[in-house]
mmCIF file with all atom_site columns, C-alpha atoms and ligand atoms in Angstrom:
data_model
loop_
_atom_site.group_PDB
_atom_site.id
_atom_site.type_symbol
_atom_site.label_atom_id
_atom_site.label_alt_id
_atom_site.label_comp_id
_atom_site.label_asym_id
_atom_site.label_entity_id
_atom_site.label_seq_id
_atom_site.pdbx_PDB_ins_code
_atom_site.Cartn_x
_atom_site.Cartn_y
_atom_site.Cartn_z
_atom_site.occupancy
_atom_site.B_iso_or_equiv
_atom_site.pdbx_formal_charge
_atom_site.auth_seq_id
_atom_site.auth_comp_id
_atom_site.auth_asym_id
_atom_site.auth_atom_id
_atom_site.pdbx_PDB_model_num
ATOM   1   C CA . UNK Z 1 1   ? -0.055  0.284  -0.036  1.00 97.00 ? 72  UNK Z CA 1
ATOM   2   C CA . UNK Z 1 2   ? 1.367   3.214  -1.424  1.00 98.00 ? 73  UNK Z CA 1
ATOM   3   C CA . UNK Z 1 3   ? 0.405   6.858  -0.126  1.00 98.00 ? 74  UNK Z CA 1
ATOM   4   C CA . UNK Z 1 4   ? 0.677   10.274 -0.945  1.00 99.00 ? 75  UNK Z CA 1
ATOM   5   C CA . UNK Z 1 5   ? 0.698   12.835 1.855   1.00 99.00 ? 76  UNK Z CA 1
ATOM   6   C CA . UNK Z 1 6   ? -0.010  16.588 0.468   1.00 99.00 ? 77  UNK Z CA 1
ATOM   7   C CA . UNK Z 1 7   ? 0.750   19.880 2.284   1.00 99.00 ? 78  UNK Z CA 1
ATOM   8   C CA . UNK Z 1 8   ? -0.631  23.060 1.102   1.00 99.00 ? 79  UNK Z CA 1
ATOM   9   C CA . UNK Z 1 9   ? 0.438   26.309 1.330   1.00 98.00 ? 80  UNK Z CA 1
ATOM   10  C CA . UNK Z 1 10  ? 2.394   27.809 4.688   1.00 98.00 ? 81  UNK Z CA 1
ATOM   11  C CA . UNK Z 1 11  ? 2.745   23.996 5.816   1.00 98.00 ? 82  UNK Z CA 1
ATOM   12  C CA . UNK Z 1 12  ? 6.806   24.441 5.077   1.00 98.00 ? 83  UNK Z CA 1
ATOM   13  C CA . UNK Z 1 13  ? 6.505   27.347 8.026   1.00 98.00 ? 84  UNK Z CA 1
ATOM   14  C CA . UNK Z 1 14  ? 5.104   24.905 10.850  1.00 98.00 ? 85  UNK Z CA 1
ATOM   15  C CA . UNK Z 1 15  ? 7.281   25.567 13.796  1.00 98.00 ? 86  UNK Z CA 1
ATOM   16  C CA . UNK Z 1 16  ? 7.967   29.314 13.289  1.00 98.00 ? 87  UNK Z CA 1
ATOM   17  C CA . UNK Z 1 17  ? 4.023   30.281 11.642  1.00 98.00 ? 88  UNK Z CA 1
ATOM   18  C CA . UNK Z 1 18  ? 0.932   30.931 14.478  1.00 98.00 ? 89  UNK Z CA 1
ATOM   19  C CA . UNK Z 1 19  ? 2.813   28.592 17.087  1.00 98.00 ? 90  UNK Z CA 1
ATOM   20  C CA . UNK Z 1 20  ? -1.017  28.940 18.899  1.00 98.00 ? 91  UNK Z CA 1
ATOM   21  C CA . UNK Z 1 21  ? -2.745  28.010 16.593  1.00 98.00 ? 92  UNK Z CA 1
ATOM   22  C CA . UNK Z 1 22  ? -0.633  25.631 15.139  1.00 98.00 ? 93  UNK Z CA 1
ATOM   23  C CA . UNK Z 1 23  ? 2.031   24.247 17.300  1.00 97.00 ? 94  UNK Z CA 1
ATOM   24  C CA . UNK Z 1 24  ? 6.060   24.542 17.856  1.00 98.00 ? 95  UNK Z CA 1
ATOM   25  C CA . UNK Z 1 25  ? 6.660   21.177 15.791  1.00 98.00 ? 96  UNK Z CA 1
ATOM   26  C CA . UNK Z 1 26  ? 7.689   21.282 12.281  1.00 98.00 ? 97  UNK Z CA 1
ATOM   27  C CA . UNK Z 1 27  ? 7.136   19.703 8.694   1.00 98.00 ? 98  UNK Z CA 1
ATOM   28  C CA . UNK Z 1 28  ? 10.112  17.673 9.345   1.00 98.00 ? 99  UNK Z CA 1
ATOM   29  C CA . UNK Z 1 29  ? 8.525   16.250 12.706  1.00 98.00 ? 100 UNK Z CA 1
ATOM   30  C CA . UNK Z 1 30  ? 5.540   16.024 10.771  1.00 98.00 ? 101 UNK Z CA 1
ATOM   31  C CA . UNK Z 1 31  ? 6.314   13.655 8.216   1.00 98.00 ? 102 UNK Z CA 1
ATOM   32  C CA . UNK Z 1 32  ? 8.391   11.519 10.334  1.00 98.00 ? 103 UNK Z CA 1
ATOM   33  C CA . UNK Z 1 33  ? 5.895   11.073 12.515  1.00 98.00 ? 104 UNK Z CA 1
ATOM   34  C CA . UNK Z 1 34  ? 3.712   9.631  9.893   1.00 98.00 ? 105 UNK Z CA 1
ATOM   35  C CA . UNK Z 1 35  ? 6.218   7.931  8.442   1.00 98.00 ? 106 UNK Z CA 1
ATOM   36  C CA . UNK Z 1 36  ? 7.146   5.937  11.628  1.00 98.00 ? 107 UNK Z CA 1
ATOM   37  C CA . UNK Z 1 37  ? 2.792   5.480  11.954  1.00 98.00 ? 108 UNK Z CA 1
ATOM   38  C CA . UNK Z 1 38  ? 2.775   4.124  8.200   1.00 98.00 ? 109 UNK Z CA 1
ATOM   39  C CA . UNK Z 1 39  ? 5.948   1.739  9.101   1.00 98.00 ? 110 UNK Z CA 1
ATOM   40  C CA . UNK Z 1 40  ? 4.027   0.086  11.856  1.00 98.00 ? 111 UNK Z CA 1
ATOM   41  C CA . UNK Z 1 41  ? 0.940   -0.661 9.573   1.00 98.00 ? 112 UNK Z CA 1
ATOM   42  C CA . UNK Z 1 42  ? 3.419   -1.686 6.194   1.00 97.00 ? 113 UNK Z CA 1
ATOM   43  C CA . UNK Z 1 43  ? 2.276   1.474  4.070   1.00 98.00 ? 114 UNK Z CA 1
ATOM   44  C CA . UNK Z 1 44  ? 4.521   3.330  2.482   1.00 98.00 ? 115 UNK Z CA 1
ATOM   45  C CA . UNK Z 1 45  ? 4.623   7.194  2.552   1.00 98.00 ? 116 UNK Z CA 1
ATOM   46  C CA . UNK Z 1 46  ? 5.659   9.737  0.335   1.00 98.00 ? 117 UNK Z CA 1
ATOM   47  C CA . UNK Z 1 47  ? 5.444   13.207 1.201   1.00 99.00 ? 118 UNK Z CA 1
ATOM   48  C CA . UNK Z 1 48  ? 4.779   16.288 -0.795  1.00 99.00 ? 119 UNK Z CA 1
ATOM   49  C CA . UNK Z 1 49  ? 4.782   20.170 -0.074  1.00 99.00 ? 120 UNK Z CA 1
ATOM   50  C CA . UNK Z 1 50  ? 4.051   23.226 -2.225  1.00 99.00 ? 121 UNK Z CA 1
ATOM   51  C CA . UNK Z 1 51  ? 2.665   27.171 -1.578  1.00 98.00 ? 122 UNK Z CA 1
ATOM   52  C CA . UNK Z 1 52  ? 1.205   26.707 -5.185  1.00 99.00 ? 123 UNK Z CA 1
ATOM   53  C CA . UNK Z 1 53  ? -2.294  25.345 -6.750  1.00 99.00 ? 124 UNK Z CA 1
ATOM   54  C CA . UNK Z 1 54  ? -0.736  24.112 -9.705  1.00 98.00 ? 125 UNK Z CA 1
ATOM   55  C CA . UNK Z 1 55  ? 1.975   22.393 -7.891  1.00 99.00 ? 126 UNK Z CA 1
ATOM   56  C CA . UNK Z 1 56  ? -0.378  20.381 -6.360  1.00 99.00 ? 127 UNK Z CA 1
ATOM   57  C CA . UNK Z 1 57  ? -2.888  19.750 -8.895  1.00 99.00 ? 128 UNK Z CA 1
ATOM   58  C CA . UNK Z 1 58  ? -0.065  18.237 -11.096 1.00 99.00 ? 129 UNK Z CA 1
ATOM   59  C CA . UNK Z 1 59  ? 1.095   16.300 -7.764  1.00 99.00 ? 130 UNK Z CA 1
ATOM   60  C CA . UNK Z 1 60  ? -2.265  14.489 -7.625  1.00 99.00 ? 131 UNK Z CA 1
ATOM   61  C CA . UNK Z 1 61  ? -2.468  14.009 -11.563 1.00 99.00 ? 132 UNK Z CA 1
ATOM   62  C CA . UNK Z 1 62  ? 1.062   12.213 -10.823 1.00 98.00 ? 133 UNK Z CA 1
ATOM   63  C CA . UNK Z 1 63  ? -0.179  10.087 -8.378  1.00 98.00 ? 134 UNK Z CA 1
ATOM   64  C CA . UNK Z 1 64  ? -2.814  8.355  -10.757 1.00 98.00 ? 135 UNK Z CA 1
ATOM   65  C CA . UNK Z 1 65  ? -1.598  4.836  -11.042 1.00 97.00 ? 136 UNK Z CA 1
ATOM   66  C CA . UNK Z 1 66  ? 1.583   5.018  -8.800  1.00 98.00 ? 137 UNK Z CA 1
ATOM   67  C CA . UNK Z 1 67  ? -0.206  5.259  -5.406  1.00 98.00 ? 138 UNK Z CA 1
ATOM   68  C CA . UNK Z 1 68  ? -3.202  3.788  -3.981  1.00 98.00 ? 139 UNK Z CA 1
ATOM   69  C CA . UNK Z 1 69  ? -4.121  6.811  -2.096  1.00 98.00 ? 140 UNK Z CA 1
ATOM   70  C CA . UNK Z 1 70  ? -3.893  10.522 -0.658  1.00 99.00 ? 141 UNK Z CA 1
ATOM   71  C CA . UNK Z 1 71  ? -3.792  12.002 2.639   1.00 99.00 ? 142 UNK Z CA 1
ATOM   72  C CA . UNK Z 1 72  ? -3.929  15.609 1.855   1.00 99.00 ? 143 UNK Z CA 1
ATOM   73  C CA . UNK Z 1 73  ? -3.992  19.072 4.177   1.00 99.00 ? 144 UNK Z CA 1
ATOM   74  C CA . UNK Z 1 74  ? -4.872  21.082 0.862   1.00 99.00 ? 145 UNK Z CA 1
ATOM   75  C CA . UNK Z 1 75  ? -4.251  24.392 3.886   1.00 98.00 ? 146 UNK Z CA 1
ATOM   76  C CA . UNK Z 1 76  ? -5.481  27.722 2.366   1.00 98.00 ? 147 UNK Z CA 1
ATOM   77  C CA . UNK Z 1 77  ? -6.641  26.192 -0.949  1.00 99.00 ? 148 UNK Z CA 1
ATOM   78  C CA . UNK Z 1 78  ? -9.148  24.067 1.340   1.00 98.00 ? 149 UNK Z CA 1
ATOM   79  C CA . UNK Z 1 79  ? -11.286 27.483 0.891   1.00 98.00 ? 150 UNK Z CA 1
ATOM   80  C CA . UNK Z 1 80  ? -10.637 28.749 -2.328  1.00 98.00 ? 151 UNK Z CA 1
ATOM   81  C CA . UNK Z 1 81  ? -9.436  25.674 -4.524  1.00 98.00 ? 152 UNK Z CA 1
ATOM   82  C CA . UNK Z 1 82  ? -11.493 23.881 -7.342  1.00 98.00 ? 153 UNK Z CA 1
ATOM   83  C CA . UNK Z 1 83  ? -8.994  22.509 -9.177  1.00 98.00 ? 154 UNK Z CA 1
ATOM   84  C CA . UNK Z 1 84  ? -7.618  20.834 -6.399  1.00 99.00 ? 155 UNK Z CA 1
ATOM   85  C CA . UNK Z 1 85  ? -10.909 18.253 -5.578  1.00 99.00 ? 156 UNK Z CA 1
ATOM   86  C CA . UNK Z 1 86  ? -11.519 18.183 -9.460  1.00 99.00 ? 157 UNK Z CA 1
ATOM   87  C CA . UNK Z 1 87  ? -8.002  16.646 -9.695  1.00 99.00 ? 158 UNK Z CA 1
ATOM   88  C CA . UNK Z 1 88  ? -9.030  14.465 -6.790  1.00 99.00 ? 159 UNK Z CA 1
ATOM   89  C CA . UNK Z 1 89  ? -11.896 13.555 -8.769  1.00 98.00 ? 160 UNK Z CA 1
ATOM   90  C CA . UNK Z 1 90  ? -10.321 13.364 -12.038 1.00 98.00 ? 161 UNK Z CA 1
ATOM   91  C CA . UNK Z 1 91  ? -7.695  10.480 -11.135 1.00 98.00 ? 162 UNK Z CA 1
ATOM   92  C CA . UNK Z 1 92  ? -10.320 8.642  -8.675  1.00 98.00 ? 163 UNK Z CA 1
ATOM   93  C CA . UNK Z 1 93  ? -7.987  7.953  -5.910  1.00 98.00 ? 164 UNK Z CA 1
ATOM   94  C CA . UNK Z 1 94  ? -9.342  7.751  -1.933  1.00 98.00 ? 165 UNK Z CA 1
ATOM   95  C CA . UNK Z 1 95  ? -8.194  10.933 -0.333  1.00 98.00 ? 166 UNK Z CA 1
ATOM   96  C CA . UNK Z 1 96  ? -8.549  11.800 3.194   1.00 99.00 ? 167 UNK Z CA 1
ATOM   97  C CA . UNK Z 1 97  ? -8.667  15.658 3.804   1.00 98.00 ? 168 UNK Z CA 1
ATOM   98  C CA . UNK Z 1 98  ? -6.686  16.332 6.815   1.00 98.00 ? 169 UNK Z CA 1
ATOM   99  C CA . UNK Z 1 99  ? -6.472  20.054 9.234   1.00 98.00 ? 170 UNK Z CA 1
ATOM   100 C CA . UNK Z 1 100 ? -4.623  20.633 11.924  1.00 98.00 ? 171 UNK Z CA 1
ATOM   101 C CA . UNK Z 1 101 ? -6.856  23.028 13.846  1.00 98.00 ? 172 UNK Z CA 1
ATOM   102 C CA . UNK Z 1 102 ? -10.246 22.938 13.840  1.00 98.00 ? 173 UNK Z CA 1
ATOM   103 C CA . UNK Z 1 103 ? -11.915 24.891 11.243  1.00 98.00 ? 174 UNK Z CA 1
ATOM   104 C CA . UNK Z 1 104 ? -15.438 24.966 12.332  1.00 97.00 ? 175 UNK Z CA 1
ATOM   105 C CA . UNK Z 1 105 ? -14.251 26.647 15.020  1.00 97.00 ? 176 UNK Z CA 1
ATOM   106 C CA . UNK Z 1 106 ? -12.241 29.336 13.335  1.00 98.00 ? 177 UNK Z CA 1
ATOM   107 C CA . UNK Z 1 107 ? -13.205 32.734 10.871  1.00 98.00 ? 178 UNK Z CA 1
ATOM   108 C CA . UNK Z 1 108 ? -16.095 32.054 9.284   1.00 98.00 ? 179 UNK Z CA 1
ATOM   109 C CA . UNK Z 1 109 ? -14.390 31.962 5.850   1.00 97.00 ? 180 UNK Z CA 1
ATOM   110 C CA . UNK Z 1 110 ? -12.644 28.865 7.003   1.00 98.00 ? 181 UNK Z CA 1
ATOM   111 C CA . UNK Z 1 111 ? -15.879 26.551 7.557   1.00 97.00 ? 182 UNK Z CA 1
ATOM   112 C CA . UNK Z 1 112 ? -16.397 26.296 3.494   1.00 98.00 ? 183 UNK Z CA 1
ATOM   113 C CA . UNK Z 1 113 ? -13.945 23.034 2.372   1.00 98.00 ? 184 UNK Z CA 1
ATOM   114 C CA . UNK Z 1 114 ? -14.659 22.647 -1.307  1.00 98.00 ? 185 UNK Z CA 1
ATOM   115 C CA . UNK Z 1 115 ? -12.364 19.864 -1.177  1.00 98.00 ? 186 UNK Z CA 1
ATOM   116 C CA . UNK Z 1 116 ? -14.474 17.671 1.164   1.00 98.00 ? 187 UNK Z CA 1
ATOM   117 C CA . UNK Z 1 117 ? -16.765 16.593 -1.215  1.00 98.00 ? 188 UNK Z CA 1
ATOM   118 C CA . UNK Z 1 118 ? -13.994 14.700 -3.362  1.00 98.00 ? 189 UNK Z CA 1
ATOM   119 C CA . UNK Z 1 119 ? -12.289 13.510 -0.175  1.00 98.00 ? 190 UNK Z CA 1
ATOM   120 C CA . UNK Z 1 120 ? -13.968 9.468  1.381   1.00 98.00 ? 191 UNK Z CA 1
ATOM   121 C CA . UNK Z 1 121 ? -13.572 11.724 5.310   1.00 98.00 ? 192 UNK Z CA 1
ATOM   122 C CA . UNK Z 1 122 ? -12.237 14.706 6.972   1.00 98.00 ? 193 UNK Z CA 1
ATOM   123 C CA . UNK Z 1 123 ? -9.825  15.231 10.240  1.00 98.00 ? 194 UNK Z CA 1
ATOM   124 C CA . UNK Z 1 124 ? -9.710  18.794 11.725  1.00 98.00 ? 195 UNK Z CA 1
ATOM   125 C CA . UNK Z 1 125 ? -8.621  19.660 14.993  1.00 98.00 ? 196 UNK Z CA 1
ATOM   126 C CA . UNK Z 1 126 ? -6.101  16.827 16.009  1.00 98.00 ? 197 UNK Z CA 1
ATOM   127 C CA . UNK Z 1 127 ? -3.199  18.445 15.503  1.00 98.00 ? 198 UNK Z CA 1
ATOM   128 C CA . UNK Z 1 128 ? -0.440  16.570 14.016  1.00 98.00 ? 199 UNK Z CA 1
ATOM   129 C CA . UNK Z 1 129 ? -2.133  13.343 15.247  1.00 98.00 ? 200 UNK Z CA 1
ATOM   130 C CA . UNK Z 1 130 ? -4.815  14.007 12.697  1.00 98.00 ? 201 UNK Z CA 1
ATOM   131 C CA . UNK Z 1 131 ? -2.863  12.695 9.807   1.00 99.00 ? 202 UNK Z CA 1
ATOM   132 C CA . UNK Z 1 132 ? -2.127  9.460  11.692  1.00 98.00 ? 203 UNK Z CA 1
ATOM   133 C CA . UNK Z 1 133 ? -6.058  9.163  11.883  1.00 98.00 ? 204 UNK Z CA 1
ATOM   134 C CA . UNK Z 1 134 ? -6.460  10.250 7.919   1.00 98.00 ? 205 UNK Z CA 1
ATOM   135 C CA . UNK Z 1 135 ? -3.919  7.303  7.438   1.00 98.00 ? 206 UNK Z CA 1
ATOM   136 C CA . UNK Z 1 136 ? -6.257  4.656  9.462   1.00 98.00 ? 207 UNK Z CA 1
ATOM   137 C CA . UNK Z 1 137 ? -9.367  5.865  7.712   1.00 98.00 ? 208 UNK Z CA 1
ATOM   138 C CA . UNK Z 1 138 ? -7.396  5.478  3.950   1.00 98.00 ? 209 UNK Z CA 1
ATOM   139 C CA . UNK Z 1 139 ? -6.115  2.562  5.142   1.00 98.00 ? 210 UNK Z CA 1
ATOM   140 C CA . UNK Z 1 140 ? -8.905  0.964  5.823   1.00 98.00 ? 211 UNK Z CA 1
ATOM   141 C CA . UNK Z 1 141 ? -11.161 2.006  3.323   1.00 98.00 ? 212 UNK Z CA 1
ATOM   142 C CA . UNK Z 1 142 ? -8.338  0.729  1.101   1.00 97.00 ? 213 UNK Z CA 1
ATOM   143 C CA . UNK Z 1 143 ? -8.201  -3.084 3.465   1.00 97.00 ? 214 UNK Z CA 1
ATOM   144 C CA . UNK Z 1 144 ? -12.332 -3.055 2.665   1.00 96.00 ? 215 UNK Z CA 1
ATOM   145 C CA . UNK Z 1 145 ? -12.079 -2.245 -1.409  1.00 92.00 ? 216 UNK Z CA 1
ATOM   146 C CA . UNK Z 1 146 ? -9.122  -5.417 -1.597  1.00 76.00 ? 217 UNK Z CA 1
HETATM 147 C C1 . LIG M 2 .   ? -5.149  24.536 7.786   1.00 62.45 ? 204 LIG M C1 1
HETATM 148 C C2 . LIG M 2 .   ? -6.839  25.623 7.961   1.00 62.45 ? 204 LIG M C2 1
HETATM 149 C C3 . LIG M 2 .   ? -6.887  26.959 7.143   1.00 62.45 ? 204 LIG M C3 1
HETATM 150 O O1 . LIG M 2 .   ? -7.818  26.973 7.331   1.00 62.45 ? 204 LIG M O1 1
HETATM 151 C C4 . LIG M 2 .   ? -5.340  27.294 6.918   1.00 62.45 ? 204 LIG M C4 1
HETATM 152 O O2 . LIG M 2 .   ? -5.110  28.130 5.780   1.00 62.45 ? 204 LIG M O2 1
HETATM 153 C C5 . LIG M 2 .   ? -4.245  26.432 6.719   1.00 62.45 ? 204 LIG M C5 1
HETATM 154 C C6 . LIG M 2 .   ? -3.995  25.580 7.556   1.00 62.45 ? 204 LIG M C6 1
HETATM 155 C C7 . LIG M 2 .   ? -5.377  23.493 9.096   1.00 62.45 ? 204 LIG M C7 1
HETATM 156 O O3 . LIG M 2 .   ? -4.469  22.849 9.320   1.00 62.45 ? 204 LIG M O3 1
HETATM 157 O O4 . LIG M 2 .   ? -5.232  23.716 10.064  1.00 62.45 ? 204 LIG M O4 1
HETATM 158 O O5 . LIG M 2 .   ? -2.842  26.824 6.432   1.00 62.45 ? 204 LIG M O5 1
HETATM 159 O O6 . LIG M 2 .   ? -5.766  23.411 7.103   1.00 62.45 ? 204 LIG M O6 1
#
């Protein structure tokens, strides 16, 4: 089982960026934590981060026939992008959306996610640990679908 973990804009600034919301751990810490969790499950995880919407669309398209599923934190593009959910639907891979913070309890403009509709589930507000839950959800779906 091979999954692609995508982090969107400004998530390369984890550890520096608004630590009261996103914590003090870095993107490297996050990727290490996910890789360890995946290794224990026999899942191969590959990581991608970009600040550019088109680069994220390209990464999703390139995942076609190379990966079994996607975990994605689209960051601010969650609330603005139609191209990202379109790309997820285009490749037909199961995807789980994850957010470090609870987007339902923040500014009103964060309450809408265009990406949710293209995903099998969403995990929000569980900090870095939410990515582990997202991996578990994806793995369970993949095991069930054979
Ligand atoms: C985020 C929430 C988004 O609203 C925000 O733009 C981000 C990060 C989160 O992980 O909580 O950049 O996706």
